[in-house]
Amino acid sequence: MDQLELFELPNPCIGVCQSNSRGYCMGCLRSRDERFNWHAKPVEERAHILKLLSQRRARLNAKAKKDTDSPASGKSLELF
């Protein structure tokens, strides 16, 4: 028995349910195809989707951090 079969994989939906310009949900970061029929998808496919969501969230957080860490264009850093 595969360990994935022992535990129910949670639905990552957080109730935001709005798509961004690329078609990904702004709440859970799933694509349209990944959102539809979540409970009917095989456990392995849901596990793969959850792994993809983790990677997407990490990229989104890294981009947000980079955007806040870099100075606004055209402005110099005031060090003195």
PDB file of C-alpha atoms in Angstrom:
ATOM      1  CA  MET A   1       0.000   0.000   0.000  1.00  0.00           C
ATOM      2  CA  ASP A   2       1.337   3.386  -0.997  1.00  0.00           C
ATOM      3  CA  GLN A   3       1.671   5.859   1.867  1.00  0.00           C
ATOM      4  CA  LEU A   4      -0.327   8.459  -0.083  1.00  0.00           C
ATOM      5  CA  GLU A   5      -3.361   6.198   0.192  1.00  0.00           C
ATOM      6  CA  LEU A   6      -3.255   6.358   3.991  1.00  0.00           C
ATOM      7  CA  PHE A   7      -3.882  10.104   4.234  1.00  0.00           C
ATOM      8  CA  GLU A   8      -6.481  12.308   2.601  1.00  0.00           C
ATOM      9  CA  LEU A   9      -4.807  15.080   0.615  1.00  0.00           C
ATOM     10  CA  PRO A  10      -6.386  18.433   1.459  1.00  0.00           C
ATOM     11  CA  ASN A  11      -8.069  20.613  -1.121  1.00  0.00           C
ATOM     12  CA  PRO A  12      -5.821  23.704  -1.310  1.00  0.00           C
ATOM     13  CA  CYS A  13      -8.774  26.039  -2.025  1.00  0.00           C
ATOM     14  CA  ILE A  14      -8.899  29.013   0.364  1.00  0.00           C
ATOM     15  CA  GLY A  15     -12.087  30.496  -1.079  1.00  0.00           C
ATOM     16  CA  VAL A  16     -10.602  33.385  -3.087  1.00  0.00           C
ATOM     17  CA  CYS A  17     -11.466  31.852  -6.479  1.00  0.00           C
ATOM     18  CA  GLN A  18     -10.266  34.622  -8.795  1.00  0.00           C
ATOM     19  CA  SER A  19      -8.015  33.961 -11.769  1.00  0.00           C
ATOM     20  CA  ASN A  20      -4.996  36.090 -12.587  1.00  0.00           C
ATOM     21  CA  SER A  21      -3.966  37.082 -16.121  1.00  0.00           C
ATOM     22  CA  ARG A  22      -2.246  33.715 -16.632  1.00  0.00           C
ATOM     23  CA  GLY A  23      -5.297  31.684 -15.580  1.00  0.00           C
ATOM     24  CA  TYR A  24      -4.059  30.645 -12.143  1.00  0.00           C
ATOM     25  CA  CYS A  25      -6.262  31.084  -9.081  1.00  0.00           C
ATOM     26  CA  MET A  26      -4.975  33.981  -6.986  1.00  0.00           C
ATOM     27  CA  GLY A  27      -5.892  32.109  -3.794  1.00  0.00           C
ATOM     28  CA  CYS A  28      -4.586  28.570  -4.243  1.00  0.00           C
ATOM     29  CA  LEU A  29      -2.394  29.054  -7.367  1.00  0.00           C
ATOM     30  CA  ARG A  30      -4.002  26.151  -9.244  1.00  0.00           C
ATOM     31  CA  SER A  31      -4.718  26.262 -12.964  1.00  0.00           C
ATOM     32  CA  ARG A  32      -8.266  25.852 -14.196  1.00  0.00           C
ATOM     33  CA  ASP A  33      -7.632  22.203 -15.061  1.00  0.00           C
ATOM     34  CA  GLU A  34      -6.081  21.561 -11.645  1.00  0.00           C
ATOM     35  CA  ARG A  35      -9.103  23.111  -9.866  1.00  0.00           C
ATOM     36  CA  PHE A  36     -11.837  21.204 -11.660  1.00  0.00           C
ATOM     37  CA  ASN A  37     -12.767  17.761 -10.326  1.00  0.00           C
ATOM     38  CA  TRP A  38     -10.162  17.873  -7.545  1.00  0.00           C
ATOM     39  CA  HIS A  39     -11.823  15.063  -5.573  1.00  0.00           C
ATOM     40  CA  ALA A  40     -12.128  12.855  -8.668  1.00  0.00           C
ATOM     41  CA  LYS A  41      -8.430  13.103  -9.519  1.00  0.00           C
ATOM     42  CA  PRO A  42      -6.196  10.171  -8.549  1.00  0.00           C
ATOM     43  CA  VAL A  43      -4.206  10.587  -5.335  1.00  0.00           C
ATOM     44  CA  GLU A  44      -0.911  10.653  -7.262  1.00  0.00           C
ATOM     45  CA  GLU A  45      -2.145  13.510  -9.462  1.00  0.00           C
ATOM     46  CA  ARG A  46      -3.354  15.519  -6.458  1.00  0.00           C
ATOM     47  CA  ALA A  47       0.012  14.968  -4.743  1.00  0.00           C
ATOM     48  CA  HIS A  48       1.800  16.196  -7.876  1.00  0.00           C
ATOM     49  CA  ILE A  49      -0.436  19.282  -8.021  1.00  0.00           C
ATOM     50  CA  LEU A  50       0.292  20.054  -4.357  1.00  0.00           C
ATOM     51  CA  LYS A  51       4.025  19.829  -5.098  1.00  0.00           C
ATOM     52  CA  LEU A  52       3.603  22.228  -8.031  1.00  0.00           C
ATOM     53  CA  LEU A  53       1.674  24.632  -5.794  1.00  0.00           C
ATOM     54  CA  SER A  54       4.525  24.627  -3.290  1.00  0.00           C
ATOM     55  CA  GLN A  55       6.971  25.517  -6.069  1.00  0.00           C
ATOM     56  CA  ARG A  56       4.679  28.249  -7.417  1.00  0.00           C
ATOM     57  CA  ARG A  57       4.239  29.738  -3.941  1.00  0.00           C
ATOM     58  CA  ALA A  58       8.032  29.754  -3.409  1.00  0.00           C
ATOM     59  CA  ARG A  59       8.597  31.524  -6.751  1.00  0.00           C
ATOM     60  CA  LEU A  60       5.863  34.049  -5.965  1.00  0.00           C
ATOM     61  CA  ASN A  61       7.339  34.745  -2.520  1.00  0.00           C
ATOM     62  CA  ALA A  62      10.855  35.095  -3.975  1.00  0.00           C
ATOM     63  CA  LYS A  63       9.590  37.552  -6.585  1.00  0.00           C
ATOM     64  CA  ALA A  64       7.730  39.568  -3.950  1.00  0.00           C
ATOM     65  CA  LYS A  65      10.839  39.651  -1.752  1.00  0.00           C
ATOM     66  CA  LYS A  66      13.009  40.718  -4.686  1.00  0.00           C
ATOM     67  CA  ASP A  67      10.547  43.481  -5.550  1.00  0.00           C
ATOM     68  CA  THR A  68      10.544  44.837  -1.982  1.00  0.00           C
ATOM     69  CA  ASP A  69      14.325  44.500  -1.529  1.00  0.00           C
ATOM     70  CA  SER A  70      15.299  46.379  -4.675  1.00  0.00           C
ATOM     71  CA  PRO A  71      15.125  50.175  -4.734  1.00  0.00           C
ATOM     72  CA  ALA A  72      12.532  51.823  -6.931  1.00  0.00           C
ATOM     73  CA  SER A  73      13.832  52.578 -10.395  1.00  0.00           C
ATOM     74  CA  GLY A  74      15.290  56.037 -10.777  1.00  0.00           C
ATOM     75  CA  LYS A  75      15.887  56.534  -7.062  1.00  0.00           C
ATOM     76  CA  SER A  76      19.286  56.290  -5.445  1.00  0.00           C
ATOM     77  CA  LEU A  77      19.892  54.712  -2.098  1.00  0.00           C
ATOM     78  CA  GLU A  78      20.259  57.246   0.660  1.00  0.00           C
ATOM     79  CA  LEU A  79      23.111  55.873   2.714  1.00  0.00           C
ATOM     80  CA  PHE A  80      24.417  59.084   4.291  1.00  0.00           C
TER      81      PHE A  80
END
